mmCIF file with all atom_site columns, C-alpha atoms in Angstrom:
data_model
loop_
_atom_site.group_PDB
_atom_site.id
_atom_site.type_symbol
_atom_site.label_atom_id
_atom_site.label_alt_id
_atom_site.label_comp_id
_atom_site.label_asym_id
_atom_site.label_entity_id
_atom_site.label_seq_id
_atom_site.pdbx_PDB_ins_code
_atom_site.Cartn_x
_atom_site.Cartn_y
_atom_site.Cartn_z
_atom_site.occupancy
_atom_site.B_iso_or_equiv
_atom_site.pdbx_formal_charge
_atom_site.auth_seq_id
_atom_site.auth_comp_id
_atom_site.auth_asym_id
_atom_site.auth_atom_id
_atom_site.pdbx_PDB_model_num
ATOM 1  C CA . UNK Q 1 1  ? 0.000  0.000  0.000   1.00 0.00 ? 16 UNK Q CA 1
ATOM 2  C CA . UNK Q 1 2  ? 3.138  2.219  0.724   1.00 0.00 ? 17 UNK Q CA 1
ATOM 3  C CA . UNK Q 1 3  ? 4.372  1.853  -2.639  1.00 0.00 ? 18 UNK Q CA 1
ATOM 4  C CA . UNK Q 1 4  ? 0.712  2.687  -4.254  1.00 0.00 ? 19 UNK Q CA 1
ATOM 5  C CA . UNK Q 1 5  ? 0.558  6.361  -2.360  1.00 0.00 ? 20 UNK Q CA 1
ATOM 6  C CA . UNK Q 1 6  ? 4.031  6.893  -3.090  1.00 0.00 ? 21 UNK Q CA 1
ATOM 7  C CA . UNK Q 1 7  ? 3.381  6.417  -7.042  1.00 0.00 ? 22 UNK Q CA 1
ATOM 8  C CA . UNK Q 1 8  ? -0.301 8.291  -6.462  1.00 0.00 ? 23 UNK Q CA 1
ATOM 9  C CA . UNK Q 1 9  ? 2.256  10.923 -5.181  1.00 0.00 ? 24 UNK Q CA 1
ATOM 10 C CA . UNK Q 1 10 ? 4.660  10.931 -7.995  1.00 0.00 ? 25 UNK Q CA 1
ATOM 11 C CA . UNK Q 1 11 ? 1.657  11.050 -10.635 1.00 0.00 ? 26 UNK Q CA 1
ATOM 12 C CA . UNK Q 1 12 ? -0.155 13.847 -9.225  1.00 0.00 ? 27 UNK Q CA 1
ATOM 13 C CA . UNK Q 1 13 ? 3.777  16.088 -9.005  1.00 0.00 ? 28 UNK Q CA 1
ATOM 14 C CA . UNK Q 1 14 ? 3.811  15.217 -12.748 1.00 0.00 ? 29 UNK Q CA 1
ATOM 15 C CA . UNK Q 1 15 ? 0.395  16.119 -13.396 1.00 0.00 ? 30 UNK Q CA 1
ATOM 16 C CA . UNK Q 1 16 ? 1.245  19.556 -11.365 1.00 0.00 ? 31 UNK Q CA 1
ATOM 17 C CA . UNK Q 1 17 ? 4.173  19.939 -13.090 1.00 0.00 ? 32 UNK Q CA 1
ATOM 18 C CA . UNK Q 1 18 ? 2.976  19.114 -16.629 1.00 0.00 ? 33 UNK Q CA 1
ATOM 19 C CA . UNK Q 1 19 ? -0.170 21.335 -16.227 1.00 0.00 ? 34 UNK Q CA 1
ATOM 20 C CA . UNK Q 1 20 ? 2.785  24.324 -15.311 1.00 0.00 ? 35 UNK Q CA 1
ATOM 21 C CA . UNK Q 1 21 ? 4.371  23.697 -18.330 1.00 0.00 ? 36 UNK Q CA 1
ATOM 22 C CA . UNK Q 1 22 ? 1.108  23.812 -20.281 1.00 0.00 ? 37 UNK Q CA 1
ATOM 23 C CA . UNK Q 1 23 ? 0.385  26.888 -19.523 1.00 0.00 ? 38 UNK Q CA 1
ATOM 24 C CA . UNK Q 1 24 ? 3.823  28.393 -19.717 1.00 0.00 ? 39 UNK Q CA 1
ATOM 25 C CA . UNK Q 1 25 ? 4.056  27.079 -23.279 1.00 0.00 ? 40 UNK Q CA 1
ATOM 26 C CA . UNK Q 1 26 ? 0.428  28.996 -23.584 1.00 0.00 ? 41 UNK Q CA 1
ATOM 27 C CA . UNK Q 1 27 ? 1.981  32.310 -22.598 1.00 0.00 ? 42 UNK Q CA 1
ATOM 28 C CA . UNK Q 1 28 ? 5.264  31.619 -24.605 1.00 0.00 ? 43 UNK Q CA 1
ATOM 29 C CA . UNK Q 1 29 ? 3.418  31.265 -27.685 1.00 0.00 ? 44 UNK Q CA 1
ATOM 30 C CA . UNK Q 1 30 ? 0.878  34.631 -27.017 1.00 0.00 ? 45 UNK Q CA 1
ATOM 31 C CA . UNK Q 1 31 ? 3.965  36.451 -26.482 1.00 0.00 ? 46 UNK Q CA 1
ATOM 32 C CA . UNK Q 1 32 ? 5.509  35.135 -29.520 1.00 0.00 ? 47 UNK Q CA 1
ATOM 33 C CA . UNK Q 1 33 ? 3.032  35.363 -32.022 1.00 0.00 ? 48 UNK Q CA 1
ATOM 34 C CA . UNK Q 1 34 ? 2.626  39.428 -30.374 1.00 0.00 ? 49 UNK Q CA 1
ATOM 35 C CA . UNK Q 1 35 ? 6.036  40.078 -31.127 1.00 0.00 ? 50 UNK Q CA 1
ATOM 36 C CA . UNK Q 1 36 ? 5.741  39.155 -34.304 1.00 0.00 ? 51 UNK Q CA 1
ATOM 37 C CA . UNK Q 1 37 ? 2.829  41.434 -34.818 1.00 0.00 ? 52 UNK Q CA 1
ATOM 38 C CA . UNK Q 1 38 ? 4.976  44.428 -33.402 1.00 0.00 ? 53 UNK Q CA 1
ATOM 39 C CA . UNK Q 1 39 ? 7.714  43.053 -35.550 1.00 0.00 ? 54 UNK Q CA 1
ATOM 40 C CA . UNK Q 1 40 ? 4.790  43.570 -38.691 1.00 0.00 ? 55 UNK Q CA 1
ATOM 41 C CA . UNK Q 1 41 ? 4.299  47.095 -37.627 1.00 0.00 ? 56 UNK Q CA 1
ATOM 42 C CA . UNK Q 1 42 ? 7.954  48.255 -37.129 1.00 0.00 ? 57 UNK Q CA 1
ATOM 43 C CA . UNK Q 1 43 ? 8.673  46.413 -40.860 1.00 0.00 ? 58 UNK Q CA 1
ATOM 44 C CA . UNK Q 1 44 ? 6.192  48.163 -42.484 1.00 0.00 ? 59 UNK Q CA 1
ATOM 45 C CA . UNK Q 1 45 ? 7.135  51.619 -40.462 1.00 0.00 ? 60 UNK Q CA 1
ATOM 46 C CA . UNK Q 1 46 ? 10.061 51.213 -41.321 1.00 0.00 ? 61 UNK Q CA 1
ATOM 47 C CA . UNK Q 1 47 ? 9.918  50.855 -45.135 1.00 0.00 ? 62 UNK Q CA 1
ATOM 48 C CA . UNK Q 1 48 ? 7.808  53.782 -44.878 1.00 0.00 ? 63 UNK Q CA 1
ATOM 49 C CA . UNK Q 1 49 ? 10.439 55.680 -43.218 1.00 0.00 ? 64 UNK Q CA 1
ATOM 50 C CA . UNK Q 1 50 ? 12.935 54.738 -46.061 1.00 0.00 ? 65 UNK Q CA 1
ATOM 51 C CA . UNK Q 1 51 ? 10.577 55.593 -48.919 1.00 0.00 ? 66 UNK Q CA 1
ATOM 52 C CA . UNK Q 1 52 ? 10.165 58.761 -47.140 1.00 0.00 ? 67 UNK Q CA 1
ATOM 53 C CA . UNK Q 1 53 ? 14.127 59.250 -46.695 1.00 0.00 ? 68 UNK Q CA 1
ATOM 54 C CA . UNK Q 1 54 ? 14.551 58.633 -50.484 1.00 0.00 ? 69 UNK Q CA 1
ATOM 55 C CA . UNK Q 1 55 ? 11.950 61.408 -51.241 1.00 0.00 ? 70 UNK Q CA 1
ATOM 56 C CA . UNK Q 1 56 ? 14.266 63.829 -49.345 1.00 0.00 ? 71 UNK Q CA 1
ATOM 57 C CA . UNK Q 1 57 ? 17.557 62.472 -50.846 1.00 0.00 ? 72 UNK Q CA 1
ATOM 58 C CA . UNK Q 1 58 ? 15.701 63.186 -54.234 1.00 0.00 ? 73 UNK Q CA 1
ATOM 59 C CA . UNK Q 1 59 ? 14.305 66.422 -53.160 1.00 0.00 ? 74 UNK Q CA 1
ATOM 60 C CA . UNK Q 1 60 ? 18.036 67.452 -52.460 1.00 0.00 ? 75 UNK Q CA 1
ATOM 61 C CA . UNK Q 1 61 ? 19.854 66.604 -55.895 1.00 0.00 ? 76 UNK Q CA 1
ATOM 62 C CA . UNK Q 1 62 ? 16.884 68.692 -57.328 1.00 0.00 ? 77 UNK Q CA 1
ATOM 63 C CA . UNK Q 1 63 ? 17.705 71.781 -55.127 1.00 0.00 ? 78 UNK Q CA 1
ATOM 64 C CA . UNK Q 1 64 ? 20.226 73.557 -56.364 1.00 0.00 ? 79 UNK Q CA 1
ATOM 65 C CA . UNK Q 1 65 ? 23.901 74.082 -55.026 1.00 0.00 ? 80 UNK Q CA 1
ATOM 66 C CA . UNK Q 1 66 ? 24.081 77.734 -55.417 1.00 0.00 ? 81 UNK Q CA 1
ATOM 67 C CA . UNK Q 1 67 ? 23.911 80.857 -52.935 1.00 0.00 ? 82 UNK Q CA 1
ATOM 68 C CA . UNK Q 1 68 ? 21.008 82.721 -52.204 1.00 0.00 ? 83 UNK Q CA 1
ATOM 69 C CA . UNK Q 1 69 ? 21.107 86.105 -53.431 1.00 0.00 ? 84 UNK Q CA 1
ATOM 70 C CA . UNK Q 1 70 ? 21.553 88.153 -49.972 1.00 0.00 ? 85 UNK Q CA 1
ATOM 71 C CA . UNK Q 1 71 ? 25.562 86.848 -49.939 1.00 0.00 ? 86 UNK Q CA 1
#
């Protein structure tokens, strides 16, 4: 009978432990498919940012390199 409770003992530390890991692996994967929405948003703000830079860059070589008439 000893050996019984001790096994009923061992099974319900695995259960515990297994329903722990359940749920971190839960959280794990919320956070991870979160991040990759953030990671989305900061590709596509991004992109915008450099299609906005080369707008500028080609606004520059249009300007051109000469002094304003009040030197």
């Amino acid at each position: 009978m000893c050996d019984a409770s001790i096994t009923d003992e061992r099974l319900i530390s695995l259960e515990i432990k297994l329903s722990y890991l359940e749920d971190f692996t839960a959280k794990l994967q919320d956070s991870l498919v979160e991040q990759g929405r953030e990671l989305e948003l900061l590709r596509g703000e991004h992109r915008a940012l450099q299609a906005r830079f080369r707008e500028l860059l080609d606004s520059l070589e249009d300007m051109p390199h000469t002094r304003p008439p009040h030197y």
